[in-house]
């Protein structure tokens, strides 16, 4: 049976890439609404009533408006996957990170409402949640998260600024320290203390590194880098999209790591970079902010929701 999918906001960066990724498949049919009908409530309800899943690639307020419309449709409403920030910590929504914990993929598969994770949050939660679950990182531990992303994650205005050479080569941003991904990081990493998050953007289109420095002496147990790596390996065993890079491979990288190696994939790599003598470690997630951080994750969630 062919699954019908309506991408609301298909002209944006995430929507376009989801459309490209699904376009060649024979097991899905993409349904669109005429451009002159996009703000016609009745026309939109009619389209949504005829599909299996609606994917929301909209600004937060517009996503909330569409979800409210679906609420008016009762039993005729389709399932929904929201790629905006609007519902990631909202009651009744399942968080769309299948690797979060055992059973999460099954919850996504059966859910009517799934919230796609944020790109930075995907990397940060992937690094933090296994350590909190293993009770070697206290939930109230002071966490600092540093990250760099390609400019494609910043929306139309940032993309235009970089592609017209009007933006700097590198900049920190969100220095009000209120980035919109912080609530989902705290919720799904199971942190009691709010993390300090400092994102940055540079002059490359896509790719991402999320890094978390740790003073190992301040953790409650005498951890080594090998023990942290073993926790990650156990958590992600058998997963097809998250790879824990072994210490021997990290040693051959020469102390450097670039952000673009996983572009155009749904893969994520996790590294435990450690100086055991100094008792310092840096946990690093590498992913494509448009892949595992957005459109790739959305397609992975759609496959689970539709049994594809």
Tab-separated table of C-alpha atoms in Angstrom:
chain	number	residue	atom	x	y	z
A	1	UNK	CA	0.000	0.000	0.000
A	2	UNK	CA	1.322	3.439	-0.931
A	3	UNK	CA	1.427	5.953	1.923
A	4	UNK	CA	0.240	9.502	1.206
A	5	UNK	CA	2.253	12.357	2.721
A	6	UNK	CA	1.555	16.107	2.694
A	7	UNK	CA	4.538	18.355	3.460
A	8	UNK	CA	3.162	21.633	4.786
A	9	UNK	CA	5.961	24.102	4.080
A	10	UNK	CA	7.605	22.130	1.306
A	11	UNK	CA	9.317	25.229	-0.105
A	12	UNK	CA	11.634	25.671	2.901
A	13	UNK	CA	15.076	24.098	3.309
A	14	UNK	CA	13.910	21.135	5.405
A	15	UNK	CA	10.752	20.580	3.364
A	16	UNK	CA	12.589	20.661	0.049
A	17	UNK	CA	15.125	18.099	1.204
A	18	UNK	CA	12.441	15.778	2.623
A	19	UNK	CA	10.652	16.032	-0.714
A	20	UNK	CA	13.864	15.191	-2.586
A	21	UNK	CA	14.556	12.214	-0.318
A	22	UNK	CA	11.040	10.814	-0.750
A	23	UNK	CA	10.497	11.756	-4.385
A	24	UNK	CA	12.039	8.658	-5.978
A	25	UNK	CA	10.334	6.151	-3.665
A	26	UNK	CA	7.569	3.907	-4.917
A	27	UNK	CA	6.075	3.293	-1.458
A	28	UNK	CA	5.008	6.909	-0.837
A	29	UNK	CA	2.950	9.482	-2.711
A	30	UNK	CA	3.598	13.160	-2.054
A	31	UNK	CA	0.458	15.296	-2.028
A	32	UNK	CA	0.618	19.070	-2.493
A	33	UNK	CA	-1.774	21.979	-2.193
A	34	UNK	CA	-2.055	24.656	-4.871
A	35	UNK	CA	-0.051	27.770	-4.060
A	36	UNK	CA	-3.162	29.957	-4.128
A	37	UNK	CA	-4.894	27.627	-1.631
A	38	UNK	CA	-2.208	27.463	1.049
A	39	UNK	CA	-4.072	29.880	3.320
A	40	UNK	CA	-7.504	28.468	2.500
A	41	UNK	CA	-8.527	26.616	5.675
A	42	UNK	CA	-11.124	24.396	4.011
A	43	UNK	CA	-8.783	23.455	1.164
A	44	UNK	CA	-6.039	22.601	3.628
A	45	UNK	CA	-8.379	20.434	5.705
A	46	UNK	CA	-9.461	18.622	2.554
A	47	UNK	CA	-5.858	17.828	1.627
A	48	UNK	CA	-4.998	16.706	5.161
A	49	UNK	CA	-8.073	14.449	5.334
A	50	UNK	CA	-6.792	12.540	2.319
A	51	UNK	CA	-3.288	11.686	3.551
A	52	UNK	CA	-1.725	9.364	6.113
A	53	UNK	CA	0.807	11.808	7.575
A	54	UNK	CA	1.262	15.575	7.502
A	55	UNK	CA	4.841	16.811	7.865
A	56	UNK	CA	5.068	20.339	9.248
A	57	UNK	CA	8.062	22.331	7.977
A	58	UNK	CA	6.757	25.658	9.217
A	59	UNK	CA	7.616	28.436	11.678
A	60	UNK	CA	6.448	27.591	15.195
A	61	UNK	CA	3.302	29.729	15.178
A	62	UNK	CA	2.198	28.389	11.800
A	63	UNK	CA	2.823	24.818	12.975
A	64	UNK	CA	0.611	25.417	16.002
A	65	UNK	CA	-2.122	26.818	13.757
A	66	UNK	CA	-2.047	23.740	11.527
A	67	UNK	CA	-2.168	21.409	14.526
A	68	UNK	CA	-5.187	23.358	15.799
A	69	UNK	CA	-6.860	22.854	12.403
A	70	UNK	CA	-6.205	19.142	12.655
A	71	UNK	CA	-7.806	19.158	16.078
A	72	UNK	CA	-11.001	20.437	14.453
A	73	UNK	CA	-11.001	17.477	12.047
A	74	UNK	CA	-11.646	14.844	14.709
A	75	UNK	CA	-11.287	11.267	13.463
A	76	UNK	CA	-10.550	12.516	9.938
A	77	UNK	CA	-7.267	14.065	11.066
A	78	UNK	CA	-4.070	12.358	9.855
A	79	UNK	CA	-0.978	11.643	11.896
A	80	UNK	CA	1.548	14.460	12.112
A	81	UNK	CA	5.318	14.853	12.192
A	82	UNK	CA	6.329	18.362	13.245
A	83	UNK	CA	9.805	19.541	12.222
A	84	UNK	CA	9.407	22.896	14.003
A	85	UNK	CA	10.311	23.662	17.618
A	86	UNK	CA	6.671	24.126	18.592
A	87	UNK	CA	5.840	20.731	20.111
A	88	UNK	CA	9.138	19.137	21.170
A	89	UNK	CA	8.361	19.350	24.870
A	90	UNK	CA	4.563	19.584	24.541
A	91	UNK	CA	2.304	17.063	26.331
A	92	UNK	CA	1.006	14.266	24.141
A	93	UNK	CA	3.844	14.418	21.607
A	94	UNK	CA	6.443	11.677	21.145
A	95	UNK	CA	10.021	12.862	20.694
A	96	UNK	CA	11.303	11.709	17.317
A	97	UNK	CA	14.779	10.500	18.280
A	98	UNK	CA	14.553	6.703	17.799
A	99	UNK	CA	17.958	6.103	19.433
A	100	UNK	CA	16.976	7.913	22.647
A	101	UNK	CA	16.379	4.708	24.590
A	102	UNK	CA	15.108	1.181	24.171
A	103	UNK	CA	11.486	1.286	23.032
A	104	UNK	CA	11.588	4.817	21.603
A	105	UNK	CA	11.404	3.622	18.003
A	106	UNK	CA	8.291	1.594	18.843
A	107	UNK	CA	6.708	4.633	20.502
A	108	UNK	CA	7.352	6.692	17.368
A	109	UNK	CA	5.914	3.924	15.200
A	110	UNK	CA	2.594	3.954	17.071
A	111	UNK	CA	2.324	7.690	17.809
A	112	UNK	CA	-0.185	10.035	16.201
A	113	UNK	CA	1.923	13.117	16.949
A	114	UNK	CA	5.731	13.063	16.634
A	115	UNK	CA	8.077	16.015	17.140
A	116	UNK	CA	11.260	15.883	15.069
A	117	UNK	CA	14.327	16.822	17.179
A	118	UNK	CA	16.450	19.908	16.724
A	119	UNK	CA	19.850	19.486	15.061
A	120	UNK	CA	21.987	20.667	17.988
A	121	UNK	CA	19.739	18.809	20.414
A	122	UNK	CA	20.229	15.550	18.521
A	123	UNK	CA	23.988	15.674	19.068
A	124	UNK	CA	23.818	16.885	22.659
A	125	UNK	CA	21.197	14.367	23.788
A	126	UNK	CA	23.027	11.528	22.031
A	127	UNK	CA	26.100	12.332	24.129
A	128	UNK	CA	24.414	13.050	27.466
A	129	UNK	CA	21.477	10.674	27.810
A	130	UNK	CA	23.477	7.390	27.922
A	131	UNK	CA	25.719	8.769	30.674
A	132	UNK	CA	22.796	9.999	32.765
A	133	UNK	CA	20.952	6.691	32.304
A	134	UNK	CA	24.107	4.804	33.374
A	135	UNK	CA	24.241	6.997	36.509
A	136	UNK	CA	27.797	8.158	35.857
A	137	UNK	CA	26.776	11.719	34.969
A	138	UNK	CA	24.628	13.288	37.698
A	139	UNK	CA	21.505	15.074	36.365
A	140	UNK	CA	22.555	18.243	38.212
A	141	UNK	CA	26.098	18.252	36.803
A	142	UNK	CA	27.020	21.650	35.257
A	143	UNK	CA	27.150	20.995	31.510
A	144	UNK	CA	28.594	23.260	28.825
A	145	UNK	CA	27.745	22.539	25.182
A	146	UNK	CA	29.675	24.127	22.340
A	147	UNK	CA	28.583	23.584	18.748
A	148	UNK	CA	29.202	24.730	15.210
A	149	UNK	CA	26.805	24.373	12.285
A	150	UNK	CA	26.767	25.102	8.605
A	151	UNK	CA	24.771	28.176	7.669
A	152	UNK	CA	21.902	26.193	6.116
A	153	UNK	CA	20.475	25.660	9.597
A	154	UNK	CA	19.871	29.372	10.091
A	155	UNK	CA	16.933	29.881	7.743
A	156	UNK	CA	16.435	31.936	4.611
A	157	UNK	CA	17.975	35.191	5.828
A	158	UNK	CA	21.179	33.543	7.093
A	159	UNK	CA	21.506	31.437	3.947
A	160	UNK	CA	21.100	34.545	1.805
A	161	UNK	CA	23.676	36.464	3.848
A	162	UNK	CA	26.309	33.746	3.530
A	163	UNK	CA	25.688	32.979	-0.117
A	164	UNK	CA	25.897	36.680	-1.013
A	165	UNK	CA	29.171	36.980	0.986
A	166	UNK	CA	27.657	39.501	3.396
A	167	UNK	CA	28.114	37.337	6.508
A	168	UNK	CA	31.324	36.801	8.508
A	169	UNK	CA	33.375	33.636	8.065
A	170	UNK	CA	32.567	32.612	11.647
A	171	UNK	CA	30.434	33.920	14.472
A	172	UNK	CA	28.987	32.945	17.823
A	173	UNK	CA	25.267	33.600	18.073
A	174	UNK	CA	22.293	33.246	20.464
A	175	UNK	CA	24.447	34.959	23.076
A	176	UNK	CA	21.389	35.811	25.113
A	177	UNK	CA	21.875	32.177	26.225
A	178	UNK	CA	18.236	31.314	25.496
A	179	UNK	CA	18.599	29.111	22.415
A	180	UNK	CA	15.363	27.357	21.461
A	181	UNK	CA	16.921	23.864	21.652
A	182	UNK	CA	17.777	24.133	25.360
A	183	UNK	CA	14.368	22.945	26.686
A	184	UNK	CA	14.436	19.722	24.664
A	185	UNK	CA	18.081	19.081	25.596
A	186	UNK	CA	17.230	19.407	29.275
A	187	UNK	CA	14.077	17.278	29.004
A	188	UNK	CA	15.414	14.382	26.958
A	189	UNK	CA	18.940	14.290	28.350
A	190	UNK	CA	17.246	14.080	31.782
A	191	UNK	CA	19.164	17.036	33.169
A	192	UNK	CA	18.016	18.750	36.352
A	193	UNK	CA	20.367	21.676	35.797
A	194	UNK	CA	19.986	23.803	32.672
A	195	UNK	CA	22.932	23.382	30.297
A	196	UNK	CA	25.029	26.345	29.140
A	197	UNK	CA	24.830	26.225	25.342
A	198	UNK	CA	27.012	28.315	22.998
A	199	UNK	CA	26.271	27.725	19.278
A	200	UNK	CA	28.221	29.107	16.348
A	201	UNK	CA	27.964	29.212	12.571
A	202	UNK	CA	30.630	29.333	9.865
A	203	UNK	CA	30.964	29.729	6.122
A	204	UNK	CA	30.108	26.194	5.031
A	205	UNK	CA	26.640	25.112	3.962
A	206	UNK	CA	25.986	22.028	6.052
A	207	UNK	CA	27.620	19.847	8.667
A	208	UNK	CA	27.793	20.035	12.450
A	209	UNK	CA	29.975	19.336	15.479
A	210	UNK	CA	28.509	19.324	19.001
A	211	UNK	CA	31.104	19.117	21.782
A	212	UNK	CA	30.816	18.770	25.552
A	213	UNK	CA	33.962	19.201	27.683
A	214	UNK	CA	34.191	17.282	30.955
A	215	UNK	CA	36.564	17.502	33.934
A	216	UNK	CA	36.579	13.819	34.843
A	217	UNK	CA	37.778	14.513	38.394
A	218	UNK	CA	34.489	16.286	39.129
A	219	UNK	CA	32.392	13.234	38.281
A	220	UNK	CA	31.371	10.997	41.190
A	221	UNK	CA	33.378	7.983	39.999
A	222	UNK	CA	36.927	7.523	38.707
A	223	UNK	CA	35.925	7.262	35.070
A	224	UNK	CA	38.270	6.708	32.156
A	225	UNK	CA	37.670	7.540	28.542
A	226	UNK	CA	37.435	3.831	27.738
A	227	UNK	CA	34.619	3.403	30.259
A	228	UNK	CA	32.644	6.304	28.751
A	229	UNK	CA	33.151	4.807	25.283
A	230	UNK	CA	31.844	1.455	26.543
A	231	UNK	CA	28.668	3.122	27.841
A	232	UNK	CA	28.051	4.642	24.413
A	233	UNK	CA	28.820	1.359	22.666
A	234	UNK	CA	26.321	-0.511	24.819
A	235	UNK	CA	23.615	2.138	24.401
A	236	UNK	CA	23.865	2.283	20.600
A	237	UNK	CA	24.617	-1.395	19.948
A	238	UNK	CA	22.932	-2.576	16.774
A	239	UNK	CA	21.849	0.891	15.704
A	240	UNK	CA	22.165	1.576	12.006
A	241	UNK	CA	22.618	5.347	12.119
A	242	UNK	CA	24.700	6.137	15.246
A	243	UNK	CA	28.311	4.967	15.339
A	244	UNK	CA	30.659	5.158	18.321
A	245	UNK	CA	34.133	5.817	16.930
A	246	UNK	CA	36.738	3.669	18.732
A	247	UNK	CA	39.705	5.264	20.498
A	248	UNK	CA	42.226	3.698	18.089
A	249	UNK	CA	40.543	5.415	15.145
A	250	UNK	CA	40.409	8.734	17.001
A	251	UNK	CA	44.154	8.472	17.653
A	252	UNK	CA	44.797	8.271	13.903
A	253	UNK	CA	42.874	11.499	13.244
A	254	UNK	CA	45.750	13.670	14.412
A	255	UNK	CA	43.862	15.715	16.953
A	256	UNK	CA	41.598	17.325	14.371
A	257	UNK	CA	37.950	16.926	13.384
A	258	UNK	CA	36.012	18.654	10.610
A	259	UNK	CA	32.210	18.985	10.491
A	260	UNK	CA	31.277	18.046	6.917
A	261	UNK	CA	32.248	14.364	6.619
A	262	UNK	CA	28.686	13.056	7.120
A	263	UNK	CA	26.919	15.520	4.832
A	264	UNK	CA	23.987	14.142	2.849
A	265	UNK	CA	23.560	11.188	5.192
A	266	UNK	CA	21.402	10.318	8.196
A	267	UNK	CA	24.432	9.094	10.148
A	268	UNK	CA	25.908	10.437	13.371
A	269	UNK	CA	29.304	9.698	14.900
A	270	UNK	CA	30.104	9.945	18.608
A	271	UNK	CA	33.641	10.365	19.937
A	272	UNK	CA	35.167	10.291	23.412
A	273	UNK	CA	38.352	12.336	23.129
A	274	UNK	CA	40.310	12.015	26.343
A	275	UNK	CA	43.550	12.905	28.069
A	276	UNK	CA	43.540	10.453	30.953
A	277	UNK	CA	46.679	11.960	32.487
A	278	UNK	CA	45.044	15.390	32.739
A	279	UNK	CA	41.635	13.829	33.518
A	280	UNK	CA	40.088	15.892	30.713
A	281	UNK	CA	37.601	14.649	28.126
A	282	UNK	CA	35.624	16.125	25.254
A	283	UNK	CA	32.557	14.310	23.960
A	284	UNK	CA	31.843	15.092	20.304
A	285	UNK	CA	28.910	14.329	18.017
A	286	UNK	CA	29.327	14.822	14.273
A	287	UNK	CA	26.268	14.919	12.013
A	288	UNK	CA	24.740	16.726	9.064
A	289	UNK	CA	22.476	19.491	10.373
A	290	UNK	CA	20.218	18.890	7.342
A	291	UNK	CA	20.443	15.089	7.568
A	292	UNK	CA	20.304	13.460	10.987
A	293	UNK	CA	19.658	16.966	12.292
A	294	UNK	CA	16.545	17.646	10.188
A	295	UNK	CA	15.312	16.064	6.964
A	296	UNK	CA	17.094	12.729	7.328
A	297	UNK	CA	15.675	12.301	10.820
A	298	UNK	CA	12.220	13.203	9.501
A	299	UNK	CA	12.385	10.492	6.843
A	300	UNK	CA	13.620	7.992	9.446
A	301	UNK	CA	10.619	8.873	11.625
A	302	UNK	CA	8.221	8.649	8.669
A	303	UNK	CA	9.517	5.170	7.891
A	304	UNK	CA	8.792	4.124	11.469
A	305	UNK	CA	5.352	5.755	11.545
A	306	UNK	CA	4.298	4.191	8.237
A	307	UNK	CA	6.016	0.839	8.627
A	308	UNK	CA	8.131	1.402	5.500
